[in-house]
Short mmCIF file of C-alpha atoms in Angstrom, two decimals:
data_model
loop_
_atom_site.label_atom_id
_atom_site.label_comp_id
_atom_site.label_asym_id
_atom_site.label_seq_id
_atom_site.Cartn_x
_atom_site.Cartn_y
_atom_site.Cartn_z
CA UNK A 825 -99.80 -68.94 -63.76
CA UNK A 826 -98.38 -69.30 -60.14
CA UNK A 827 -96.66 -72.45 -58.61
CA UNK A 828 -97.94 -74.48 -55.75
CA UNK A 829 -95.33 -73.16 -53.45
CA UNK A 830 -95.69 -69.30 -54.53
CA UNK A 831 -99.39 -69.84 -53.98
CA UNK A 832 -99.07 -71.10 -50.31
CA UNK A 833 -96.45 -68.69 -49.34
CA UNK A 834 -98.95 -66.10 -51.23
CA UNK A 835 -101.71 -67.44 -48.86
CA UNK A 836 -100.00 -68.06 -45.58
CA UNK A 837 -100.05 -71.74 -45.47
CA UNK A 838 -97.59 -74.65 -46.10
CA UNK A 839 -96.82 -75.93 -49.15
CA UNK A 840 -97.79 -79.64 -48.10
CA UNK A 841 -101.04 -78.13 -47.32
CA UNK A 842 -101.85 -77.10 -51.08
CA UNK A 843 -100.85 -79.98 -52.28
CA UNK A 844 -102.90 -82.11 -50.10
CA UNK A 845 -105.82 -79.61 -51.20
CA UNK A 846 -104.82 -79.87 -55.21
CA UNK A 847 -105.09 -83.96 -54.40
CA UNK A 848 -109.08 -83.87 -53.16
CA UNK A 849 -109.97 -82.05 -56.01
CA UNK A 850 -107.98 -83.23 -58.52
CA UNK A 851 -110.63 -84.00 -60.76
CA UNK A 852 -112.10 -80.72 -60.59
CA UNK A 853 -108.43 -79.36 -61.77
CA UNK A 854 -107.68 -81.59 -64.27
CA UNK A 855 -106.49 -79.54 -67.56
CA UNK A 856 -105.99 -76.54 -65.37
CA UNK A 857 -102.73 -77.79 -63.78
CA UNK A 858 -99.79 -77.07 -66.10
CA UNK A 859 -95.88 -78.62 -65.95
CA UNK A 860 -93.56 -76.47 -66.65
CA UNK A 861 -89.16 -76.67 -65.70
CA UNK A 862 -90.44 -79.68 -63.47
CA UNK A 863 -92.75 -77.34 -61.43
CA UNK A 864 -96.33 -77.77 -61.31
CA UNK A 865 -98.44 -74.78 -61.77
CA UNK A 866 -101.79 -73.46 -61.41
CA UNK A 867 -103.61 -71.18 -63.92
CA UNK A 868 -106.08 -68.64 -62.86
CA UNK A 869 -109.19 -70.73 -62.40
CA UNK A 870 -107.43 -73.29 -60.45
CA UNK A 871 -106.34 -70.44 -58.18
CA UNK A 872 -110.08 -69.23 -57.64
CA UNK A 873 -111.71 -72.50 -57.06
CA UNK A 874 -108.69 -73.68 -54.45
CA UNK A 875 -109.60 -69.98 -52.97
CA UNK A 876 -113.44 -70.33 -52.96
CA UNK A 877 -112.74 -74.39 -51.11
CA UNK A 878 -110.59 -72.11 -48.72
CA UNK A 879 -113.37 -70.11 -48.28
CA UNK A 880 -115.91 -72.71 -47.78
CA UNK A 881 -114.16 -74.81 -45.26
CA UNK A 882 -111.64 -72.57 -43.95
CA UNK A 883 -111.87 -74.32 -40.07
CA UNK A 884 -110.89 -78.00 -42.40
CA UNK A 885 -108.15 -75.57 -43.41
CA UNK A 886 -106.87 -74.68 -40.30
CA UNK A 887 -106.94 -78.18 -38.87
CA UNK A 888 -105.32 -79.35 -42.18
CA UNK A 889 -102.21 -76.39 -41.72
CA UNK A 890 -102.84 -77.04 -38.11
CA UNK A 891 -101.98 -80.65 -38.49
CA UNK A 892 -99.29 -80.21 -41.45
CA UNK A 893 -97.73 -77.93 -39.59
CA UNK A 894 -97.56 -80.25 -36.29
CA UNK A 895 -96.44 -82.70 -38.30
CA UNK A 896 -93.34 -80.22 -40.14
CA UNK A 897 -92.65 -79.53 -36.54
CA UNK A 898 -92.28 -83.37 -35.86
CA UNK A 899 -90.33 -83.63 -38.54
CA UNK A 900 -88.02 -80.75 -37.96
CA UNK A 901 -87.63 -82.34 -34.37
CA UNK A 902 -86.58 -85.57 -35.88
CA UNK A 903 -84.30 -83.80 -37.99
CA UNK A 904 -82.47 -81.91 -35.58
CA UNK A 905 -82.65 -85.09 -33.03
CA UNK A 906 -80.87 -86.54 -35.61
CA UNK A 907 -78.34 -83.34 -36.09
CA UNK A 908 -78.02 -83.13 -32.53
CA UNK A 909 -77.28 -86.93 -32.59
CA UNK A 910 -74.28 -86.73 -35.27
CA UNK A 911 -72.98 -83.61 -33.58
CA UNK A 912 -73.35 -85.57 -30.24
CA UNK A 913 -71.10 -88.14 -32.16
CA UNK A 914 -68.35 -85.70 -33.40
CA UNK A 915 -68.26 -83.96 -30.34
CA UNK A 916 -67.21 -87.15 -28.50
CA UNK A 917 -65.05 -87.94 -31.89
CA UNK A 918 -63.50 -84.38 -30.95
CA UNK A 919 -63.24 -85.28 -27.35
CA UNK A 920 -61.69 -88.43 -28.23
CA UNK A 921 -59.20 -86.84 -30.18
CA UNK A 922 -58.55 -83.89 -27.47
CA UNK A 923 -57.90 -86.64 -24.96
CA UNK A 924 -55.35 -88.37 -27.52
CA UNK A 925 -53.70 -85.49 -28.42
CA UNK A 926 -53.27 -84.39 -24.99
CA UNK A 927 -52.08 -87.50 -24.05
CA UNK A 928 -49.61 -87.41 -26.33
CA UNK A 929 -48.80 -83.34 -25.65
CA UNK A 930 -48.39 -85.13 -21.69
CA UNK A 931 -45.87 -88.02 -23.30
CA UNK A 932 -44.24 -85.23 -25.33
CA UNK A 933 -43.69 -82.88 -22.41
CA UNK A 934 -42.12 -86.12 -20.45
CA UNK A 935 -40.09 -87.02 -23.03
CA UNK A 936 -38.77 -83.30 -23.27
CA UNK A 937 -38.10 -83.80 -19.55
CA UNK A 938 -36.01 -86.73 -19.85
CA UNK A 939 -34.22 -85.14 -23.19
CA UNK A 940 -33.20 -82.56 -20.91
CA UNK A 941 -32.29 -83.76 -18.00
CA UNK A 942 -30.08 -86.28 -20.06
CA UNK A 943 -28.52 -83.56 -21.78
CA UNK A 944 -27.71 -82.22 -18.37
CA UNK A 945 -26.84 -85.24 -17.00
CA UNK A 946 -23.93 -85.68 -20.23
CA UNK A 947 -22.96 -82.08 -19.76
CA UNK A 948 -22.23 -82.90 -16.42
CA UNK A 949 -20.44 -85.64 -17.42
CA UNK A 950 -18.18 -84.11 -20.08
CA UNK A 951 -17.65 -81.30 -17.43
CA UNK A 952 -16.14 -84.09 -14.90
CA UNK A 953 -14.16 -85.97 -18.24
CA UNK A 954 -12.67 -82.16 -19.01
CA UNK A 955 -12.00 -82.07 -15.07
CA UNK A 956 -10.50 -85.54 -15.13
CA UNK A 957 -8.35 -84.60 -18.42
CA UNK A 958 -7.06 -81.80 -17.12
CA UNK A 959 -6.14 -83.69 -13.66
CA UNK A 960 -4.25 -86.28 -15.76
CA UNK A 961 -2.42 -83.87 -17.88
CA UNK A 962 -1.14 -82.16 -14.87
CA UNK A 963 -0.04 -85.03 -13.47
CA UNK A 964 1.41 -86.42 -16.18
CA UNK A 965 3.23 -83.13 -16.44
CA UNK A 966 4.57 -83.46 -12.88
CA UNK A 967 5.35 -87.05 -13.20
CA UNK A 968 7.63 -85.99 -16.69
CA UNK A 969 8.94 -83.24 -14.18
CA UNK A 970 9.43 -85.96 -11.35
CA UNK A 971 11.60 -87.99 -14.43
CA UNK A 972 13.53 -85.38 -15.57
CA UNK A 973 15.18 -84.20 -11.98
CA UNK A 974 15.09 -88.41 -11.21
CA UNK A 975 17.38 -88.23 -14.82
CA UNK A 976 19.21 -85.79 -13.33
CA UNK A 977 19.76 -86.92 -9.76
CA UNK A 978 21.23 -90.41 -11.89
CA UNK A 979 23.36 -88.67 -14.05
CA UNK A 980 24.75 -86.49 -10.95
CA UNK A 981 25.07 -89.64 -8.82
CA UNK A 982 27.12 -91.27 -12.03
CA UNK A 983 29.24 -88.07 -12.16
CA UNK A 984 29.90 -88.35 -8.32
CA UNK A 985 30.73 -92.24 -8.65
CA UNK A 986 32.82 -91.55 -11.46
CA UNK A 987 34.91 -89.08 -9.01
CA UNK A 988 34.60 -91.37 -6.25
CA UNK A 989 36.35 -94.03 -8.07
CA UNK A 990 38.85 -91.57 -9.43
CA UNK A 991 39.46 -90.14 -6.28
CA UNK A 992 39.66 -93.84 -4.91
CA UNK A 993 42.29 -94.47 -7.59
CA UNK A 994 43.98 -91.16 -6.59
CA UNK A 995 43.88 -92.24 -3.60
CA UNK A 996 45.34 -95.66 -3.85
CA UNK A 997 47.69 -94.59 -5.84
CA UNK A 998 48.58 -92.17 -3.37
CA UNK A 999 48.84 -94.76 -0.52
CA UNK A 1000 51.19 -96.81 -2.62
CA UNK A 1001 53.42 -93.81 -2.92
CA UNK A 1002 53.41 -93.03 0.15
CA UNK A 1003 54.13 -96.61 1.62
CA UNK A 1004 57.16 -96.85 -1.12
CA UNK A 1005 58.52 -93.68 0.61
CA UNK A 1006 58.10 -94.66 3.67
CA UNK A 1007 59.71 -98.25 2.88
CA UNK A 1008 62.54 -96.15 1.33
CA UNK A 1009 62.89 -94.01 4.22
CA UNK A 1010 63.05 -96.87 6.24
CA UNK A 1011 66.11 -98.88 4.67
CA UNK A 1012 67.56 -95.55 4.26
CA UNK A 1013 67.24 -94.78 8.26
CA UNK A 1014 68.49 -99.04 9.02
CA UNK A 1015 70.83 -98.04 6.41
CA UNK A 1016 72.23 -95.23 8.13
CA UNK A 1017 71.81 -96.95 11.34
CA UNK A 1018 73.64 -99.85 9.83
CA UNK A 1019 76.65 -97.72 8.66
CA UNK A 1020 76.86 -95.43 11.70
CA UNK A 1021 77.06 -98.61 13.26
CA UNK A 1022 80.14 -100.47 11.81
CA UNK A 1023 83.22 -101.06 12.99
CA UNK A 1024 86.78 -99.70 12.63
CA UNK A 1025 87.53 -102.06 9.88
CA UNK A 1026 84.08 -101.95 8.51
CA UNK A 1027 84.36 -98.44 7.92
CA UNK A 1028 87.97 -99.14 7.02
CA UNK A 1029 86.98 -101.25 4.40
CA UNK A 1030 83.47 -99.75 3.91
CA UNK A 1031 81.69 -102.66 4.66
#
Protein backbone atom coordinates (compact mmCIF):
# COMPACT_ATOMS: atom_id res chain seq x y z
CA UNK A 1 0.00 0.00 0.00
CA UNK A 2 1.47 3.47 -1.02
CA UNK A 3 -0.39 6.89 -0.98
CA UNK A 4 -1.16 9.02 -3.96
CA UNK A 5 1.42 11.53 -3.02
CA UNK A 6 4.32 8.89 -2.14
CA UNK A 7 3.49 7.37 -5.49
CA UNK A 8 4.01 10.64 -7.55
CA UNK A 9 6.99 11.75 -5.68
CA UNK A 10 8.07 7.87 -6.22
CA UNK A 11 7.47 8.50 -10.00
CA UNK A 12 8.61 12.02 -10.62
CA UNK A 13 5.38 13.68 -11.24
CA UNK A 14 2.93 15.95 -9.32
CA UNK A 15 0.58 14.85 -7.11
CA UNK A 16 -2.41 16.64 -9.01
CA UNK A 17 -1.25 14.64 -11.86
CA UNK A 18 -2.09 11.13 -10.17
CA UNK A 19 -5.00 12.14 -9.08
CA UNK A 20 -6.27 13.40 -12.29
CA UNK A 21 -4.99 9.86 -13.63
CA UNK A 22 -6.80 7.79 -10.54
CA UNK A 23 -10.12 9.98 -11.80
CA UNK A 24 -10.14 8.50 -15.71
CA UNK A 25 -9.90 5.22 -14.50
CA UNK A 26 -11.71 5.16 -11.61
CA UNK A 27 -13.79 2.43 -12.55
CA UNK A 28 -11.04 0.25 -13.36
CA UNK A 29 -9.76 0.96 -9.54
CA UNK A 30 -12.70 0.65 -7.79
CA UNK A 31 -12.12 -1.83 -4.64
CA UNK A 32 -8.43 -1.35 -5.10
CA UNK A 33 -8.33 2.19 -3.58
CA UNK A 34 -8.22 1.96 0.22
CA UNK A 35 -8.92 5.01 3.05
CA UNK A 36 -6.94 4.92 5.61
CA UNK A 37 -6.02 8.20 8.56
CA UNK A 38 -7.92 10.32 5.82
CA UNK A 39 -5.33 9.36 3.10
CA UNK A 40 -6.23 7.57 0.11
CA UNK A 41 -4.11 4.72 -0.89
CA UNK A 42 -3.31 2.45 -3.60
CA UNK A 43 -2.66 -1.32 -3.28
CA UNK A 44 -0.34 -3.14 -5.52
CA UNK A 45 -2.49 -3.70 -8.57
CA UNK A 46 -3.65 -0.21 -8.65
CA UNK A 47 0.04 0.73 -8.70
CA UNK A 48 0.75 -1.59 -11.84
CA UNK A 49 -2.15 -0.70 -13.94
CA UNK A 50 -1.60 3.37 -13.21
CA UNK A 51 2.18 2.24 -14.28
CA UNK A 52 1.27 0.17 -17.41
CA UNK A 53 -1.43 3.63 -18.50
CA UNK A 54 1.98 5.52 -17.84
CA UNK A 55 3.50 3.34 -20.05
CA UNK A 56 1.00 3.36 -22.74
CA UNK A 57 0.51 7.03 -23.09
CA UNK A 58 3.46 8.40 -21.53
CA UNK A 59 3.55 11.70 -24.21
CA UNK A 60 -0.57 12.29 -22.59
CA UNK A 61 1.60 12.11 -19.47
CA UNK A 62 3.93 14.60 -20.13
CA UNK A 63 1.43 17.07 -21.50
CA UNK A 64 -0.79 16.24 -18.45
CA UNK A 65 2.54 17.06 -15.81
CA UNK A 66 3.43 19.46 -18.50
CA UNK A 67 0.19 21.28 -18.10
CA UNK A 68 -0.28 20.61 -14.17
CA UNK A 69 2.80 21.79 -13.67
CA UNK A 70 2.19 25.17 -15.79
CA UNK A 71 -0.67 25.51 -14.07
CA UNK A 72 1.23 24.94 -10.17
CA UNK A 73 3.51 27.53 -11.61
CA UNK A 74 0.46 29.88 -12.25
CA UNK A 75 -0.63 29.28 -9.16
CA UNK A 76 2.55 29.75 -7.24
CA UNK A 77 2.75 33.14 -9.25
CA UNK A 78 -0.60 34.13 -7.98
CA UNK A 79 0.41 33.22 -4.68
CA UNK A 80 3.43 35.10 -4.35
CA UNK A 81 1.68 38.15 -6.42
CA UNK A 82 -0.44 38.03 -3.70
CA UNK A 83 2.59 37.77 -0.94
CA UNK A 84 4.37 40.30 -2.73
CA UNK A 85 1.09 42.36 -2.63
CA UNK A 86 0.58 42.15 1.36
CA UNK A 87 4.30 42.70 1.85
CA UNK A 88 3.94 45.65 -0.66
CA UNK A 89 1.19 46.75 1.90
CA UNK A 90 3.25 46.41 5.16
CA UNK A 91 6.13 47.81 3.70
CA UNK A 92 4.26 51.09 3.02
CA UNK A 93 2.44 50.34 6.61
CA UNK A 94 6.25 50.32 7.80
CA UNK A 95 7.05 53.35 5.80
CA UNK A 96 4.12 55.02 7.11
CA UNK A 97 5.09 54.42 10.45
CA UNK A 98 8.98 55.36 9.81
CA UNK A 99 7.73 58.67 8.49
CA UNK A 100 5.50 59.14 11.77
CA UNK A 101 7.92 58.21 14.02
CA UNK A 102 10.45 60.34 12.53
CA UNK A 103 8.29 63.04 12.49
CA UNK A 104 7.77 62.85 15.82
CA UNK A 105 11.80 62.00 16.64
CA UNK A 106 12.00 65.75 14.41
CA UNK A 107 9.14 67.37 16.96
CA UNK A 108 11.00 65.69 19.84
CA UNK A 109 14.42 66.99 18.91
CA UNK A 110 12.65 70.66 18.57
CA UNK A 111 11.05 70.45 21.58
CA UNK A 112 14.47 69.41 23.30
CA UNK A 113 15.74 72.58 21.59
CA UNK A 114 13.33 74.87 23.03
CA UNK A 115 13.59 72.91 26.64
CA UNK A 116 17.02 73.93 26.49
CA UNK A 117 17.37 76.99 25.35
CA UNK A 118 14.59 77.95 27.96
CA UNK A 119 16.51 76.47 30.60
CA UNK A 120 19.29 78.70 29.46
CA UNK A 121 17.35 81.47 28.92
CA UNK A 122 16.02 81.12 33.08
CA UNK A 123 19.58 80.42 34.09
CA UNK A 124 20.40 83.50 32.61
CA UNK A 125 17.83 85.05 34.24
CA UNK A 126 18.40 83.85 37.81
CA UNK A 127 22.12 84.75 37.10
CA UNK A 128 20.98 88.59 36.44
CA UNK A 129 18.18 88.26 39.70
CA UNK A 130 21.47 86.91 41.88
CA UNK A 131 23.35 89.98 40.14
CA UNK A 132 20.49 92.32 40.89
CA UNK A 133 20.24 90.88 44.66
CA UNK A 134 23.49 91.29 45.33
CA UNK A 135 23.46 95.04 43.78
CA UNK A 136 20.55 95.82 46.15
CA UNK A 137 22.06 94.35 49.19
CA UNK A 138 25.08 96.42 48.71
CA UNK A 139 23.32 99.28 48.37
CA UNK A 140 21.14 98.86 50.91
CA UNK A 141 24.24 98.29 52.98
CA UNK A 142 25.70 101.66 51.94
CA UNK A 143 22.50 103.46 52.25
CA UNK A 144 22.29 101.91 56.25
CA UNK A 145 26.03 103.19 56.23
CA UNK A 146 24.91 106.61 54.59
CA UNK A 147 22.13 106.63 57.83
CA UNK A 148 24.26 105.82 60.41
CA UNK A 149 27.12 108.73 59.81
CA UNK A 150 23.70 111.05 58.70
CA UNK A 151 22.66 109.81 62.66
CA UNK A 152 25.77 110.83 63.60
CA UNK A 153 26.39 114.09 61.80
CA UNK A 154 22.61 115.01 63.73
CA UNK A 155 23.55 113.98 66.94
CA UNK A 156 27.05 115.96 66.56
CA UNK A 157 25.23 118.99 65.13
CA UNK A 158 22.72 118.69 68.41
CA UNK A 159 25.84 118.41 70.63
CA UNK A 160 27.35 121.56 68.88
CA UNK A 161 23.89 123.53 69.19
CA UNK A 162 23.63 122.49 72.61
CA UNK A 163 27.21 124.30 73.20
CA UNK A 164 26.32 127.03 71.02
CA UNK A 165 23.45 127.95 73.11
CA UNK A 166 25.44 127.39 76.25
CA UNK A 167 28.17 129.27 75.11
CA UNK A 168 25.51 131.96 73.95
CA UNK A 169 24.21 131.91 77.53
CA UNK A 170 27.85 132.11 78.77
CA UNK A 171 28.17 134.60 76.79
CA UNK A 172 25.26 136.77 77.62
CA UNK A 173 25.72 136.28 80.82
CA UNK A 174 29.07 137.43 80.43
CA UNK A 175 28.05 140.68 78.62
CA UNK A 176 25.70 141.49 81.43
CA UNK A 177 28.58 141.26 83.82
CA UNK A 178 30.60 143.02 82.13
CA UNK A 179 28.17 146.02 81.35
CA UNK A 180 27.26 145.98 85.34
CA UNK A 181 31.04 146.58 85.87
CA UNK A 182 31.43 148.87 83.60
CA UNK A 183 28.15 150.83 84.85
CA UNK A 184 29.79 150.48 88.32
CA UNK A 185 33.00 151.73 87.21
CA UNK A 186 31.36 154.46 85.77
CA UNK A 187 29.38 156.03 88.85
CA UNK A 188 32.39 155.13 90.71
CA UNK A 189 34.75 157.36 88.24
CA UNK A 190 31.50 160.47 88.20
CA UNK A 191 31.63 159.59 91.73
CA UNK A 192 35.09 160.35 92.25
CA UNK A 193 34.89 163.07 89.81
CA UNK A 194 31.95 164.36 91.75
CA UNK A 195 33.82 164.35 95.14
CA UNK A 196 37.20 165.56 93.85
CA UNK A 197 35.08 168.15 92.65
CA UNK A 198 33.29 169.75 95.70
CA UNK A 199 33.77 172.59 97.41
CA UNK A 200 35.39 173.81 100.65
CA UNK A 201 32.22 173.39 102.53
CA UNK A 202 31.17 170.40 100.57
CA UNK A 203 34.08 168.61 101.64
CA UNK A 204 33.64 170.39 104.95
CA UNK A 205 30.48 168.94 105.39
CA UNK A 206 31.04 165.91 103.08
CA UNK A 207 28.51 166.68 100.81
Amino acid sequence: MITIKDYAKQKGVSYEAIRKQIKRYENELEGHLVKQNRFLMLDDEAVQFLDSKRSENPVIVYEQNKDEELEQLRHENKVLLIQMNTVQDQLGKVQQKLIAEMNTTKLLTQEKVHYLEYKAQSEQKEIQLKDLARARDAAQAKADQQEAVLRLKEQQIGALSAAKETAAASLKAADERIAQAEARAKAAEEEASRLKNRSFWDRLFNR
